[in-house]
C-alpha atoms as a PDB file:
ATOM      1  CA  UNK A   1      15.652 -11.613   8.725  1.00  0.00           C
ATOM      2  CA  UNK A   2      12.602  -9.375   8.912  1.00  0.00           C
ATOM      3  CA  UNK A   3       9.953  -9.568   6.020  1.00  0.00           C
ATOM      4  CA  UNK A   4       7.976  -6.936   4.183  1.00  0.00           C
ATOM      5  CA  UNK A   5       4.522  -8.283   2.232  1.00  0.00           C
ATOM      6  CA  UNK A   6       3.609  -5.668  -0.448  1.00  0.00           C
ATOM      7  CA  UNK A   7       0.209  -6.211  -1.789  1.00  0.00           C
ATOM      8  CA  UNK A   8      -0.316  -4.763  -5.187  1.00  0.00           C
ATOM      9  CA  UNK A   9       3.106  -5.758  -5.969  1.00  0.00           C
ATOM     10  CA  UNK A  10       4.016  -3.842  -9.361  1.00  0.00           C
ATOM     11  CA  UNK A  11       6.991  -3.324 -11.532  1.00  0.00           C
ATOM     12  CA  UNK A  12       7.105  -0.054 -10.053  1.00  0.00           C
ATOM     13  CA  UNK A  13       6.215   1.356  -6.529  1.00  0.00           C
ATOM     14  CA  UNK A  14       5.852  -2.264  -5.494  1.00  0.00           C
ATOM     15  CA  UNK A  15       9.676  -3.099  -7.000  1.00  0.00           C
ATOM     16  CA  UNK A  16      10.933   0.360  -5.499  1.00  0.00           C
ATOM     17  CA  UNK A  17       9.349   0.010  -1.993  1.00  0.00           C
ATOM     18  CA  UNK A  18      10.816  -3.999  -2.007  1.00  0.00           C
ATOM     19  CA  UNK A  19      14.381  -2.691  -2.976  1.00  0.00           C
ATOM     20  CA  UNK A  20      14.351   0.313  -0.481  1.00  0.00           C
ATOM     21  CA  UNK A  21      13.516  -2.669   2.351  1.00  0.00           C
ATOM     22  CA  UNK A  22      15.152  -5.538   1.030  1.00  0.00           C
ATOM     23  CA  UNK A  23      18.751  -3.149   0.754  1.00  0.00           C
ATOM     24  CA  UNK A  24      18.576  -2.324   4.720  1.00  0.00           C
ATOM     25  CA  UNK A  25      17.907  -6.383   5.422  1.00  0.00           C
ATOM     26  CA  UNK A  26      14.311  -7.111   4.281  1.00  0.00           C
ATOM     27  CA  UNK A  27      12.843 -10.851   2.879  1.00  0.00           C
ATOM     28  CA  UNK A  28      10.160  -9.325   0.704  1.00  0.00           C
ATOM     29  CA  UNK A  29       6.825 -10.982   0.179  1.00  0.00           C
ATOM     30  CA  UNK A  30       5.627 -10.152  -3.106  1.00  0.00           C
ATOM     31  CA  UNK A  31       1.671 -10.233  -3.930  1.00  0.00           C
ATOM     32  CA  UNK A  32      -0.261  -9.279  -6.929  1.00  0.00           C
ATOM     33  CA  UNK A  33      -2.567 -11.386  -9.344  1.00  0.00           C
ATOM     34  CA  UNK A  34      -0.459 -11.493 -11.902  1.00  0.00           C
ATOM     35  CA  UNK A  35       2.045 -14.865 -11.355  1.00  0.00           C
ATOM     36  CA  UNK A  36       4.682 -13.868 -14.350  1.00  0.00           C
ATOM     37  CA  UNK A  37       4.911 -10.276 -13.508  1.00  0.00           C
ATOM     38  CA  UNK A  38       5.560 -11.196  -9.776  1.00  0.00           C
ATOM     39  CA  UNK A  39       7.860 -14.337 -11.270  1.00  0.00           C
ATOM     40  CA  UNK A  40       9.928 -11.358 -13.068  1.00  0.00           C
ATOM     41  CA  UNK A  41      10.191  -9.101 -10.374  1.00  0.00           C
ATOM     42  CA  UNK A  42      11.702 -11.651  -8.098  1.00  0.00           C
ATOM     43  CA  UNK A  43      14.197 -11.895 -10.955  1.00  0.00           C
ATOM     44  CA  UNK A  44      15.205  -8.631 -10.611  1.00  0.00           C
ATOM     45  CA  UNK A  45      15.798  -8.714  -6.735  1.00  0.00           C
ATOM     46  CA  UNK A  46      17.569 -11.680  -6.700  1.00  0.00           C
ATOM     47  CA  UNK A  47      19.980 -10.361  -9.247  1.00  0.00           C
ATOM     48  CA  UNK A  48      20.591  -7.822  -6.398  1.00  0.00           C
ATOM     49  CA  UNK A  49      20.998  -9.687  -3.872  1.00  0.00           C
ATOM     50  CA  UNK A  50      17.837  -9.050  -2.007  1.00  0.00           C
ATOM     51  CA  UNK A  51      16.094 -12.725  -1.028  1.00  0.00           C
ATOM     52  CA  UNK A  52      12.310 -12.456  -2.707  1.00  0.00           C
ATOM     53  CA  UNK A  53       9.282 -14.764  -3.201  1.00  0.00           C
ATOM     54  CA  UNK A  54       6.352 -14.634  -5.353  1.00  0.00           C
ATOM     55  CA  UNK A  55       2.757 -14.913  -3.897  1.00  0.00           C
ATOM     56  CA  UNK A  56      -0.205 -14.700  -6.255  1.00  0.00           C
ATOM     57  CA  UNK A  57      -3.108 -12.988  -5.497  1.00  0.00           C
ATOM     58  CA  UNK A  58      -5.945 -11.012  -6.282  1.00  0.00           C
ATOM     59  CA  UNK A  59      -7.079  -8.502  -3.949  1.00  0.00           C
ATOM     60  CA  UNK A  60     -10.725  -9.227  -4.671  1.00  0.00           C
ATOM     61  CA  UNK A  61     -10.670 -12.682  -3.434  1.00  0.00           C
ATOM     62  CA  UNK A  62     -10.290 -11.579   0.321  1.00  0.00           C
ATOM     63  CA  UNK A  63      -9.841 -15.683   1.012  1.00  0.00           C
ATOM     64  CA  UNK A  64      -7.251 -16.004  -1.273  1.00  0.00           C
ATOM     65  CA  UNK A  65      -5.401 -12.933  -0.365  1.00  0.00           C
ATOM     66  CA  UNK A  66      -5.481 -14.195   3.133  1.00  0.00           C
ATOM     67  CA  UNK A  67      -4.233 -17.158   2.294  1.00  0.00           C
ATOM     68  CA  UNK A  68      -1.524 -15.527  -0.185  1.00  0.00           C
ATOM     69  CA  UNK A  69      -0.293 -13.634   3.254  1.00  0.00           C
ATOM     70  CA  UNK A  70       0.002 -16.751   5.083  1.00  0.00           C
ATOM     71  CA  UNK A  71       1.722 -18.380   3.099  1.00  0.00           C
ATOM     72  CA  UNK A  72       4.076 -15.872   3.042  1.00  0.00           C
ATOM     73  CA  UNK A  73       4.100 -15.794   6.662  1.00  0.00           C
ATOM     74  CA  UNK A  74       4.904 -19.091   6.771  1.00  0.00           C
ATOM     75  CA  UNK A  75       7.799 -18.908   3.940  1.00  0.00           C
ATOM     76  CA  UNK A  76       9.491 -16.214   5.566  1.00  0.00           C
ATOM     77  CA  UNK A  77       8.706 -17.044   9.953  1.00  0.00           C
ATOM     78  CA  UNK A  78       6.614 -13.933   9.972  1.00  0.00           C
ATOM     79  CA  UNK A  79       5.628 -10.581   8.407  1.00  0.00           C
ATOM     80  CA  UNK A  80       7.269  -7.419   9.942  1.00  0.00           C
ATOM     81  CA  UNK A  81       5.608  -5.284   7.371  1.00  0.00           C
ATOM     82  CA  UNK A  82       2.718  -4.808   5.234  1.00  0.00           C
ATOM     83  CA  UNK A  83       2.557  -2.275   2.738  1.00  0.00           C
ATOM     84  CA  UNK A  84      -1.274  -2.095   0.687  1.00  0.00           C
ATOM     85  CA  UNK A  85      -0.698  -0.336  -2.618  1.00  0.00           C
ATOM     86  CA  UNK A  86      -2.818  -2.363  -5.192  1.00  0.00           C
ATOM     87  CA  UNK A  87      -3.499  -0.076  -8.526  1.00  0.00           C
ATOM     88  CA  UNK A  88      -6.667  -0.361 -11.082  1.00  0.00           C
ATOM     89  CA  UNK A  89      -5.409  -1.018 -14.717  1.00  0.00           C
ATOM     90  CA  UNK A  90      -7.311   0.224 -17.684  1.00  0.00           C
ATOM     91  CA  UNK A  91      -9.960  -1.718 -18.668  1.00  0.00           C
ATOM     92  CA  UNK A  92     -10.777  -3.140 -14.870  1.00  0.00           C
ATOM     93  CA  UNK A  93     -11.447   0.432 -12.848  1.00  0.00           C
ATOM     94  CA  UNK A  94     -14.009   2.821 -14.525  1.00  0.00           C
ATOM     95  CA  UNK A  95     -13.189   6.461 -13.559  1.00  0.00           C
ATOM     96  CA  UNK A  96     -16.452   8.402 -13.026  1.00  0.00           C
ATOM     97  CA  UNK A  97     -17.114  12.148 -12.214  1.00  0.00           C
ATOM     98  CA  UNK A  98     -19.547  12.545  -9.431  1.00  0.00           C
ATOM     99  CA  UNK A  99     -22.976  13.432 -10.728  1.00  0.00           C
ATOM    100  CA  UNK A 100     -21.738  10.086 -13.040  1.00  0.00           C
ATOM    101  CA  UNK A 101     -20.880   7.831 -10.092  1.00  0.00           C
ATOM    102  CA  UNK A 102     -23.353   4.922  -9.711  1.00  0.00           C
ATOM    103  CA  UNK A 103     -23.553   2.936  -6.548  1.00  0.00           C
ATOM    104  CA  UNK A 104     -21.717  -0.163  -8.400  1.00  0.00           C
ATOM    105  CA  UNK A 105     -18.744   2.384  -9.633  1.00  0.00           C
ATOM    106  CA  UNK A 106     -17.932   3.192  -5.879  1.00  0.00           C
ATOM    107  CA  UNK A 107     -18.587  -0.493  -4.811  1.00  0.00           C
ATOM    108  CA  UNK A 108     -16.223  -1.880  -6.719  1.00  0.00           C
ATOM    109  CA  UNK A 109     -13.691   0.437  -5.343  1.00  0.00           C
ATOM    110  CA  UNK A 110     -14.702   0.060  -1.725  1.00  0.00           C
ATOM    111  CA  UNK A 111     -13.826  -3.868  -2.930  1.00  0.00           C
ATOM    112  CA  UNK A 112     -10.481  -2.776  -4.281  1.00  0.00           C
ATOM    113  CA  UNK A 113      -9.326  -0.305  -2.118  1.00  0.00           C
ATOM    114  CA  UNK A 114     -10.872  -0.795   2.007  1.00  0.00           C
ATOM    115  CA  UNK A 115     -11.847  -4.358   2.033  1.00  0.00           C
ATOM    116  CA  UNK A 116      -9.086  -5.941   0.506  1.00  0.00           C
ATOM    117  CA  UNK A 117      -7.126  -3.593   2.974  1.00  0.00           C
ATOM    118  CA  UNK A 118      -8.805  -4.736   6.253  1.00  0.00           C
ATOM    119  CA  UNK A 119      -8.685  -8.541   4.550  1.00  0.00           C
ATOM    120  CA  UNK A 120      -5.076  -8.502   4.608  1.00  0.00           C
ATOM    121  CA  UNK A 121      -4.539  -6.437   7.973  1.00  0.00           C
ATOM    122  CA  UNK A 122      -6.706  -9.194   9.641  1.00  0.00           C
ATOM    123  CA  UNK A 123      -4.373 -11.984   8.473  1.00  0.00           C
ATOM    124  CA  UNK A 124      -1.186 -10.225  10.135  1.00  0.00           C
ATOM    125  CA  UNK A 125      -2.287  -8.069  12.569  1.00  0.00           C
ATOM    126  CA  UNK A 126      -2.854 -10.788  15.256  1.00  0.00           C
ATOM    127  CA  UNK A 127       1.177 -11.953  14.814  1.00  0.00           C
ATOM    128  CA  UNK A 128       2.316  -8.074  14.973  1.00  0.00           C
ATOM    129  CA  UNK A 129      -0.329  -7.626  18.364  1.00  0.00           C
ATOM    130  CA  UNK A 130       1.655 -11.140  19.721  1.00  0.00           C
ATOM    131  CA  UNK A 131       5.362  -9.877  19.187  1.00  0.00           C
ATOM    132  CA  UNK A 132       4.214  -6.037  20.156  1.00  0.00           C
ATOM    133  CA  UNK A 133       5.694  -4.820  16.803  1.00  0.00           C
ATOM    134  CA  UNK A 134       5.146  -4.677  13.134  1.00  0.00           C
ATOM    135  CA  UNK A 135       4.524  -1.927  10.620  1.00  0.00           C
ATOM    136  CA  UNK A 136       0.961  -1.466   8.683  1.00  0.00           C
ATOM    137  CA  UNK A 137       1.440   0.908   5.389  1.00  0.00           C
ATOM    138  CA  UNK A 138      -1.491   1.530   2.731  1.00  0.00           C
ATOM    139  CA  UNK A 139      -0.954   3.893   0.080  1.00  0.00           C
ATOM    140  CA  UNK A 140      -3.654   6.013  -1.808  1.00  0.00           C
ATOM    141  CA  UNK A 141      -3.648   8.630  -4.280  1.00  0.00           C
ATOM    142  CA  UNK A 142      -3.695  12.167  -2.569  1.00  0.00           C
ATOM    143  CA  UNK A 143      -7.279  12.445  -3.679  1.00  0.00           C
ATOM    144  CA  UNK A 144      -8.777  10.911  -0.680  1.00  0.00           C
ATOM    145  CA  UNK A 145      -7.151  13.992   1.068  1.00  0.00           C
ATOM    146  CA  UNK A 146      -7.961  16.912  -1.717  1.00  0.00           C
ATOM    147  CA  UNK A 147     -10.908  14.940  -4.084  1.00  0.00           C
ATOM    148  CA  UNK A 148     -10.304  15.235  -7.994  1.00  0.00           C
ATOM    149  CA  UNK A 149     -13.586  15.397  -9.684  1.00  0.00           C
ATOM    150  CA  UNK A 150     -12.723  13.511 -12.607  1.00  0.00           C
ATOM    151  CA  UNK A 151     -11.913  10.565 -10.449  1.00  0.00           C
ATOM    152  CA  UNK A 152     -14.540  10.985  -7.723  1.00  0.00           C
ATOM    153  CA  UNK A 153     -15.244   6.986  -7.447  1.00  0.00           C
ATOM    154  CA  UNK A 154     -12.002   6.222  -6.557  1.00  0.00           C
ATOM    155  CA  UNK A 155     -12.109   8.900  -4.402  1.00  0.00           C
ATOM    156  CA  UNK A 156     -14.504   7.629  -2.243  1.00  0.00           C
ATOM    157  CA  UNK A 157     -12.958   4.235  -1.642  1.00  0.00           C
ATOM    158  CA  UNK A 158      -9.673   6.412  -1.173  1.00  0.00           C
ATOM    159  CA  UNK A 159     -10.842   8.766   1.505  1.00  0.00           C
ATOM    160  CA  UNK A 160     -12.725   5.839   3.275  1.00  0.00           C
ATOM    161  CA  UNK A 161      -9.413   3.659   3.758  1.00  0.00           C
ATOM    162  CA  UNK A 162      -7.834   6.114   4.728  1.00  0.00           C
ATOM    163  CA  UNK A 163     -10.594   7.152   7.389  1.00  0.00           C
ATOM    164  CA  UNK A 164     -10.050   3.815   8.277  1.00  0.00           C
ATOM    165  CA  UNK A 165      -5.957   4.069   8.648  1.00  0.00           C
ATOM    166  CA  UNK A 166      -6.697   6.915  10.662  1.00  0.00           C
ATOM    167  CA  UNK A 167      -8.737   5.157  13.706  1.00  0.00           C
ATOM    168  CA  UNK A 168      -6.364   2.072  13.224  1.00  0.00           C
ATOM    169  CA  UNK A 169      -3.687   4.335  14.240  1.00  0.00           C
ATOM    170  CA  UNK A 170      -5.233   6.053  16.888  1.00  0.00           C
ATOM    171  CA  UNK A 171      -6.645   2.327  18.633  1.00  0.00           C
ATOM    172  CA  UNK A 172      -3.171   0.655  18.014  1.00  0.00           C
ATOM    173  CA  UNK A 173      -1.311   3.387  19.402  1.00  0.00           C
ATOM    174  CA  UNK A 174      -3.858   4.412  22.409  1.00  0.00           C
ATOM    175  CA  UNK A 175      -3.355   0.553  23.404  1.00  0.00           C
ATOM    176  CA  UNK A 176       0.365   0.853  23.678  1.00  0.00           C
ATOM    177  CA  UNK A 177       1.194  -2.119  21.054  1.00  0.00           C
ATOM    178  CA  UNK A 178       3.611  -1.307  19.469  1.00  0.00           C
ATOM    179  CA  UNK A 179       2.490  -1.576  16.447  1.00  0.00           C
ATOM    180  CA  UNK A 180       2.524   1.309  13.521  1.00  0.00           C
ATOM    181  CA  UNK A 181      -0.362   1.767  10.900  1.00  0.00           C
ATOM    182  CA  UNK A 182       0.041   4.730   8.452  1.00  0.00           C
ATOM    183  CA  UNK A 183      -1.348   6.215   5.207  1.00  0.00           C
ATOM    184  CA  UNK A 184       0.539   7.469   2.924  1.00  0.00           C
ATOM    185  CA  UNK A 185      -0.897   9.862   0.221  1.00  0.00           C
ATOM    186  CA  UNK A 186       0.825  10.414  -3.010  1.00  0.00           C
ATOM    187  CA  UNK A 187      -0.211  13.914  -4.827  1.00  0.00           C
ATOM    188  CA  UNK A 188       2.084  12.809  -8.034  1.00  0.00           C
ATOM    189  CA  UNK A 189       1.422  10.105 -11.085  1.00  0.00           C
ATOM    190  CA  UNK A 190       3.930   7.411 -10.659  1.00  0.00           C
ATOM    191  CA  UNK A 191       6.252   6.820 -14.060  1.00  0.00           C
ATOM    192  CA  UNK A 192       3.844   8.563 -16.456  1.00  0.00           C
ATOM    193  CA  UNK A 193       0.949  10.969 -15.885  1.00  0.00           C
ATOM    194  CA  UNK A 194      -2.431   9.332 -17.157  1.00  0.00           C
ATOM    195  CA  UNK A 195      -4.503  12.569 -16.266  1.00  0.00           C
ATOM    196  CA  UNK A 196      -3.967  16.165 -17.113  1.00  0.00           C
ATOM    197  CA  UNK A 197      -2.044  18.301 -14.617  1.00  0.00           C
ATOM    198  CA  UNK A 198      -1.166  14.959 -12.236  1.00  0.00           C
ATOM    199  CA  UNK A 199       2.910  15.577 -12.337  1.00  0.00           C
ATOM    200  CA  UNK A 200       4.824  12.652 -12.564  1.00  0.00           C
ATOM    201  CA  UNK A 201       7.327  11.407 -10.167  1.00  0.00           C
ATOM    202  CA  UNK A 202       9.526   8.395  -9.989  1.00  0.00           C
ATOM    203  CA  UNK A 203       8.854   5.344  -7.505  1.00  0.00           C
ATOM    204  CA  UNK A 204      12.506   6.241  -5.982  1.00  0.00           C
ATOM    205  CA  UNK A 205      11.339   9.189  -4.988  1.00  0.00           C
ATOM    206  CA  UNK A 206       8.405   8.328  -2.762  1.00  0.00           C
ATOM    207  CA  UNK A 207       9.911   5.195  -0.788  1.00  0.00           C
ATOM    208  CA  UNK A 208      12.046   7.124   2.269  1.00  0.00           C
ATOM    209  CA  UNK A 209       8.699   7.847   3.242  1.00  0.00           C
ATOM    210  CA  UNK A 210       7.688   4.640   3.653  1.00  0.00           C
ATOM    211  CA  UNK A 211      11.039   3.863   5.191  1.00  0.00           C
ATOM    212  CA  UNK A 212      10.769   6.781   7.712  1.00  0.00           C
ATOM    213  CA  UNK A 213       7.238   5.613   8.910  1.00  0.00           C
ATOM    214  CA  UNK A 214       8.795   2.456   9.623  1.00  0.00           C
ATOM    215  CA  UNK A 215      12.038   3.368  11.435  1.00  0.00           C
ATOM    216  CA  UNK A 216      11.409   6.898  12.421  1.00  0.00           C
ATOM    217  CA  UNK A 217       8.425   8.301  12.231  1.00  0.00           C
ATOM    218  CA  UNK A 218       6.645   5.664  14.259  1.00  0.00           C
ATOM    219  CA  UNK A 219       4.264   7.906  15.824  1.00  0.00           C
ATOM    220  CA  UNK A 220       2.712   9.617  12.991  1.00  0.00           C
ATOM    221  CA  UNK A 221      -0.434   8.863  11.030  1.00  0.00           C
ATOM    222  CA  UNK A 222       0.181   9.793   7.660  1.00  0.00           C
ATOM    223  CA  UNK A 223       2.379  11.217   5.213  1.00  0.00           C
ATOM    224  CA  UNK A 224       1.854  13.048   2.103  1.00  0.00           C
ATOM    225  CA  UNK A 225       3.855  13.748  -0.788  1.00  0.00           C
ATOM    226  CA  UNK A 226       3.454  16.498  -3.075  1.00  0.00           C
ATOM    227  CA  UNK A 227       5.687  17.544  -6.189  1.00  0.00           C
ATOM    228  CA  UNK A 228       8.542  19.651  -4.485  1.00  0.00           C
ATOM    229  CA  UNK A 229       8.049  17.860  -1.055  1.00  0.00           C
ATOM    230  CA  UNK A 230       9.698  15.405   0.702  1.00  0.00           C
ATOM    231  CA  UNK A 231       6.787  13.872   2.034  1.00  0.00           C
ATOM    232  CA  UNK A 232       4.542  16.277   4.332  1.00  0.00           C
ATOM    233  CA  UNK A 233       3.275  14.797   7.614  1.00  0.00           C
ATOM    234  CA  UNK A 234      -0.294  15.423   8.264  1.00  0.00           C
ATOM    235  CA  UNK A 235      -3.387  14.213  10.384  1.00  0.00           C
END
């Protein structure tokens, strides 16, 4: 069976993205920091039928993260596909306007966001390079493509991994690998809107994109969706 690791592994476009994968055939690696949320969530699959495992992890501890993925790797022969998508909660990740921003706001994004990205793309990315395949997915807010003011911190972590996506495209693909890395931008709140004039969308709604990048869409970079879109291809 093939395996998909999501990182950030939520009840929603973590649970959505594992049951669009695990329904065509996926194992799904399941990583987040929080051991009874993941616990639950394998709950759920397995009541569908979709084989699961929980792997806890916080996205800040780049050794523990990498050792999260191994073990996964390990659990399940392999990982076919990683897909990044950790999310801030209230009370952790400060939103800051930019003339507000101080060089600690934006750091601990950066830590968030692009280095716990690169952490767990160097602990699979060697396999994938070995067995000339493997998918590499990392989702941000459409923000590092069009910057909201109000959230201008997150922003900048934003646009940088995805700067970063970008090139790792471009050098897997120039090399003839056969390995896929794509961004994927989401112009939408997920479940509920938590700032004015974000629409919402549901999870269900955004997975064929991730999906498509992995079965189809192999040679683009990046997809975006927007409210009314079915996911845009850009860059």
């Amino acid at each position: 069976m093939p395996t998909i690791a999501i990182v950030g592994a939520g009840p929603q476009m973590g649970l959505a993205i594992a049951r669009t994968f695990g329904n065509q055939g996926f194992d799904v690696a399941l990583i987040s920091r929080n051991p009874e949320k993941l616990d639950a969530n394998v709950g759920k699959l397995a009541a569908e039928g979709i084989t699961a495992a929980a792997f806890p992890a916080n996205v800040l501890d780049r050794a523990g993260l990498t050792h999260a993925l191994k073990e996964a790797a390990d659990r399940f022969s392999g990982i076919d596909v990683l897909e990044y998508s950790p999310v801030g909660t209230f009370g952790i990740t400060t939103l800051t306007a930019p003339s507000g921003t101080r060089p600690s706001d934006v750091e601990f994004e950066m830590n968030f966001q692009l280095y716990g990205a690169i952490a767990a793309t160097n602990a699979v990315l060697p396999a994938m390079r070995e067995a000339g395949a493997g998918t590499l997915l990392y989702t941000t807010g459409a923000g590092s493509i069009w910057p909201d003011p109000r959230v201008a911190n997150v922003n900048a972590a934003a646009a940088a991994l995805r700067n970063w996506v970008m090139n790792l495209h471009k050098e897997l693909a120039d090399a003839g690998t056969g390995v896929q890395a794509a961004h994927v931008g989401i112009d939408a709140a997920i479940g509920v809107s938590v700032i004015p004039g974000v629409d919402p969308v549901q999870p269900e709604q955004l997975t064929p994109m991730y999906w498509d990048l992995h079965t189809t869409r192999r040679d683009e970079a990046e997809l975006v969706f927007r409210v009314g879109d079915q996911g845009v291809p850009r860059g």
